[in-house]
PDB file of C-alpha atoms in Angstrom:
ATOM      1  CA  MET A  82       0.000   0.000   0.000  1.00 54.00           C
ATOM      2  CA  THR A  83       2.866   2.387   0.829  1.00 60.00           C
ATOM      3  CA  ALA A  84       4.489   1.747  -2.540  1.00 61.00           C
ATOM      4  CA  LYS A  85       1.159   2.446  -4.261  1.00 65.00           C
ATOM      5  CA  TYR A  86       0.592   5.795  -2.521  1.00 65.00           C
ATOM      6  CA  ALA A  87       4.245   6.867  -2.692  1.00 66.00           C
ATOM      7  CA  LYS A  88       4.427   6.359  -6.474  1.00 70.00           C
ATOM      8  CA  GLY A  89       8.161   5.658  -6.202  1.00 65.00           C
ATOM      9  CA  LYS A  90       8.960   8.768  -4.154  1.00 71.00           C
ATOM     10  CA  ASN A  91      10.560   8.696  -0.702  1.00 69.00           C
ATOM     11  CA  GLY A  92       8.505  10.761   1.745  1.00 71.00           C
ATOM     12  CA  ILE A  93      10.386   9.763   4.874  1.00 72.00           C
ATOM     13  CA  THR A  94      12.505  12.922   4.955  1.00 76.00           C
ATOM     14  CA  LEU A  95       9.470  15.170   5.172  1.00 81.00           C
ATOM     15  CA  PHE A  96       7.864  12.861   7.752  1.00 81.00           C
ATOM     16  CA  VAL A  97      10.934  12.885  10.015  1.00 81.00           C
ATOM     17  CA  LEU A  98      11.344  16.667   9.736  1.00 86.00           C
ATOM     18  CA  LEU A  99       7.680  17.329  10.565  1.00 92.00           C
ATOM     19  CA  THR A 100       7.816  14.886  13.473  1.00 92.00           C
ATOM     20  CA  ALA A 101      10.926  16.576  14.859  1.00 90.00           C
ATOM     21  CA  LEU A 102       9.364  20.017  14.473  1.00 96.00           C
ATOM     22  CA  THR A 103       6.189  18.875  16.244  1.00 97.00           C
ATOM     23  CA  LEU A 104       8.126  17.371  19.147  1.00 94.00           C
ATOM     24  CA  TRP A 105      10.330  20.470  19.541  1.00 91.00           C
ATOM     25  CA  LEU A 106       7.222  22.679  19.583  1.00 96.00           C
ATOM     26  CA  LYS A 107       5.666  20.450  22.228  1.00 95.00           C
ATOM     27  CA  PHE A 108       8.876  20.686  24.238  1.00 91.00           C
ATOM     28  CA  LEU A 109       9.064  24.480  23.944  1.00 91.00           C
ATOM     29  CA  PHE A 110       5.446  25.034  24.993  1.00 94.00           C
ATOM     30  CA  SER A 111       5.451  22.693  27.973  1.00 94.00           C
ATOM     31  CA  GLU A 112       7.247  22.903  31.274  1.00 93.00           C
ATOM     32  CA  GLN A 113      10.395  20.803  31.150  1.00 88.00           C
ATOM     33  CA  PRO A 114      13.540  20.493  33.242  1.00 89.00           C
ATOM     34  CA  PRO A 115      16.553  22.245  31.709  1.00 85.00           C
ATOM     35  CA  MET A 116      18.634  20.242  29.269  1.00 84.00           C
ATOM     36  CA  ILE A 117      22.276  19.827  30.190  1.00 85.00           C
ATOM     37  CA  PHE A 118      24.593  19.112  27.289  1.00 86.00           C
ATOM     38  CA  SER A 119      28.077  17.662  27.526  1.00 93.00           C
ATOM     39  CA  TRP A 120      30.330  16.271  24.807  1.00 95.00           C
ATOM     40  CA  PRO A 121      29.487  12.626  25.567  1.00 93.00           C
ATOM     41  CA  VAL A 122      25.769  13.467  25.429  1.00 91.00           C
ATOM     42  CA  VAL A 123      26.119  15.354  22.130  1.00 93.00           C
ATOM     43  CA  ILE A 124      28.152  12.519  20.581  1.00 95.00           C
ATOM     44  CA  LYS A 125      25.555   9.931  21.620  1.00 93.00           C
ATOM     45  CA  LEU A 126      22.747  12.174  20.379  1.00 91.00           C
ATOM     46  CA  VAL A 127      24.382  12.513  16.949  1.00 94.00           C
ATOM     47  CA  MET A 128      25.043   8.760  16.773  1.00 96.00           C
ATOM     48  CA  VAL A 129      21.412   7.974  17.603  1.00 92.00           C
ATOM     49  CA  ALA A 130      20.139  10.555  15.100  1.00 90.00           C
ATOM     50  CA  VAL A 131      22.288   9.075  12.324  1.00 93.00           C
ATOM     51  CA  ALA A 132      21.218   5.521  13.199  1.00 91.00           C
ATOM     52  CA  LEU A 133      17.524   6.460  13.216  1.00 86.00           C
ATOM     53  CA  GLY A 134      17.834   8.395   9.962  1.00 84.00           C
ATOM     54  CA  LEU A 135      19.561   5.511   8.210  1.00 89.00           C
ATOM     55  CA  ALA A 136      17.057   3.017   9.612  1.00 85.00           C
ATOM     56  CA  TYR A 137      14.067   5.025   8.396  1.00 82.00           C
ATOM     57  CA  ALA A 138      15.672   5.508   4.990  1.00 82.00           C
ATOM     58  CA  ALA A 139      16.497   1.799   4.646  1.00 84.00           C
ATOM     59  CA  TRP A 140      12.999   0.801   5.756  1.00 83.00           C
ATOM     60  CA  ASN A 141      11.346   3.108   3.242  1.00 82.00           C
ATOM     61  CA  VAL A 142      13.577   1.961   0.377  1.00 84.00           C
ATOM     62  CA  GLY A 143      12.747  -1.631   1.318  1.00 85.00           C
ATOM     63  CA  ILE A 144       9.019  -0.874   1.369  1.00 82.00           C
ATOM     64  CA  LEU A 145       9.141   0.952  -1.980  1.00 82.00           C
ATOM     65  CA  HIS A 146      11.485  -1.324  -3.908  1.00 84.00           C
ATOM     66  CA  GLY A 147      11.985  -4.533  -1.930  1.00 83.00           C
ATOM     67  CA  ASN A 148      10.264  -7.745  -0.969  1.00 81.00           C
ATOM     68  CA  VAL A 149       7.656  -6.565   1.553  1.00 80.00           C
ATOM     69  CA  SER A 150       6.985 -10.088   2.878  1.00 75.00           C
ATOM     70  CA  LEU A 151      10.660 -10.631   3.642  1.00 78.00           C
ATOM     71  CA  LEU A 152      10.915  -7.149   5.151  1.00 83.00           C
ATOM     72  CA  ALA A 153       7.945  -7.826   7.426  1.00 78.00           C
ATOM     73  CA  ALA A 154       9.469 -11.112   8.590  1.00 74.00           C
ATOM     74  CA  ALA A 155      12.867  -9.517   9.181  1.00 77.00           C
ATOM     75  CA  SER A 156      11.281  -6.712  11.197  1.00 81.00           C
ATOM     76  CA  TYR A 157      10.552  -9.206  13.980  1.00 79.00           C
ATOM     77  CA  PHE A 158      14.308  -9.538  14.567  1.00 80.00           C
ATOM     78  CA  THR A 159      14.666  -5.821  15.360  1.00 82.00           C
ATOM     79  CA  PRO A 160      13.421  -5.970  18.982  1.00 82.00           C
ATOM     80  CA  VAL A 161      15.700  -8.938  19.651  1.00 84.00           C
ATOM     81  CA  LEU A 162      18.730  -7.114  18.282  1.00 85.00           C
ATOM     82  CA  SER A 163      17.886  -3.892  20.122  1.00 86.00           C
ATOM     83  CA  SER A 164      17.379  -5.778  23.402  1.00 87.00           C
ATOM     84  CA  ALA A 165      20.710  -7.534  22.982  1.00 87.00           C
ATOM     85  CA  LEU A 166      22.466  -4.249  22.183  1.00 89.00           C
ATOM     86  CA  ALA A 167      20.827  -2.512  25.153  1.00 90.00           C
ATOM     87  CA  ALA A 168      21.890  -5.365  27.428  1.00 90.00           C
ATOM     88  CA  VAL A 169      25.491  -4.995  26.251  1.00 92.00           C
ATOM     89  CA  LEU A 170      25.484  -1.192  26.589  1.00 89.00           C
ATOM     90  CA  LEU A 171      23.858  -1.313  30.036  1.00 92.00           C
ATOM     91  CA  SER A 172      25.892  -4.307  31.244  1.00 92.00           C
ATOM     92  CA  ALA A 173      22.663  -6.158  31.981  1.00 92.00           C
ATOM     93  CA  SER A 174      21.925  -9.808  31.456  1.00 90.00           C
ATOM     94  CA  LEU A 175      18.961 -11.189  29.566  1.00 88.00           C
ATOM     95  CA  SER A 176      17.274 -14.237  31.069  1.00 91.00           C
ATOM     96  CA  TRP A 177      16.952 -17.611  29.405  1.00 93.00           C
ATOM     97  CA  SER A 178      13.189 -17.079  29.124  1.00 93.00           C
ATOM     98  CA  PHE A 179      13.832 -13.882  27.134  1.00 89.00           C
ATOM     99  CA  TRP A 180      15.936 -15.794  24.622  1.00 88.00           C
ATOM    100  CA  GLN A 181      13.350 -18.591  24.440  1.00 93.00           C
ATOM    101  CA  GLY A 182      10.597 -16.062  23.717  1.00 90.00           C
ATOM    102  CA  ALA A 183      12.743 -14.217  21.184  1.00 86.00           C
ATOM    103  CA  GLY A 184      13.527 -17.494  19.435  1.00 88.00           C
ATOM    104  CA  MET A 185       9.849 -18.425  19.273  1.00 91.00           C
ATOM    105  CA  VAL A 186       8.864 -15.018  17.862  1.00 85.00           C
ATOM    106  CA  CYS A 187      11.608 -15.173  15.226  1.00 83.00           C
ATOM    107  CA  ALA A 188      10.774 -18.789  14.330  1.00 88.00           C
ATOM    108  CA  GLY A 189       7.095 -17.856  14.006  1.00 86.00           C
ATOM    109  CA  SER A 190       8.006 -14.933  11.794  1.00 80.00           C
ATOM    110  CA  LEU A 191      10.102 -17.126   9.516  1.00 81.00           C
ATOM    111  CA  LEU A 192       7.347 -19.749   9.416  1.00 86.00           C
ATOM    112  CA  CYS A 193       4.762 -17.123   8.392  1.00 82.00           C
ATOM    113  CA  TRP A 194       7.110 -15.739   5.747  1.00 77.00           C
ATOM    114  CA  TYR A 195       7.720 -19.236   4.384  1.00 83.00           C
ATOM    115  CA  ALA A 196       3.985 -19.964   4.282  1.00 84.00           C
ATOM    116  CA  THR A 197       3.129 -16.735   2.428  1.00 79.00           C
ATOM    117  CA  ARG A 198       5.968 -16.644  -0.097  1.00 74.00           C
ATOM    118  CA  ARG A 199       4.310 -19.073  -2.522  1.00 67.00           C
TER     119      ARG A 199
END
């Protein structure tokens, strides 16, 4: 459906800019604690912004020009990868039940993809 409405054009840039503008306006017109910036914070902020921008761009290119069924199946791996990365960054451990659940979700996703690819 996205590919049909987009007509081959990538609208993610406008979407991200309007979302950012809306959130900054909400921030400016509501009472918030002061933001404190330091170099480590700015570096992490830039890294996250680049990662999100690339992720949105890759997702939209995949939706417009790729195999949507495969993309939908692969999207189930994203929470598993982000949880694993967060656990590493926060020096936290993930329980065995987490990995069992993640494995079942990913296996179910692959099974659904396999069943619908014919």
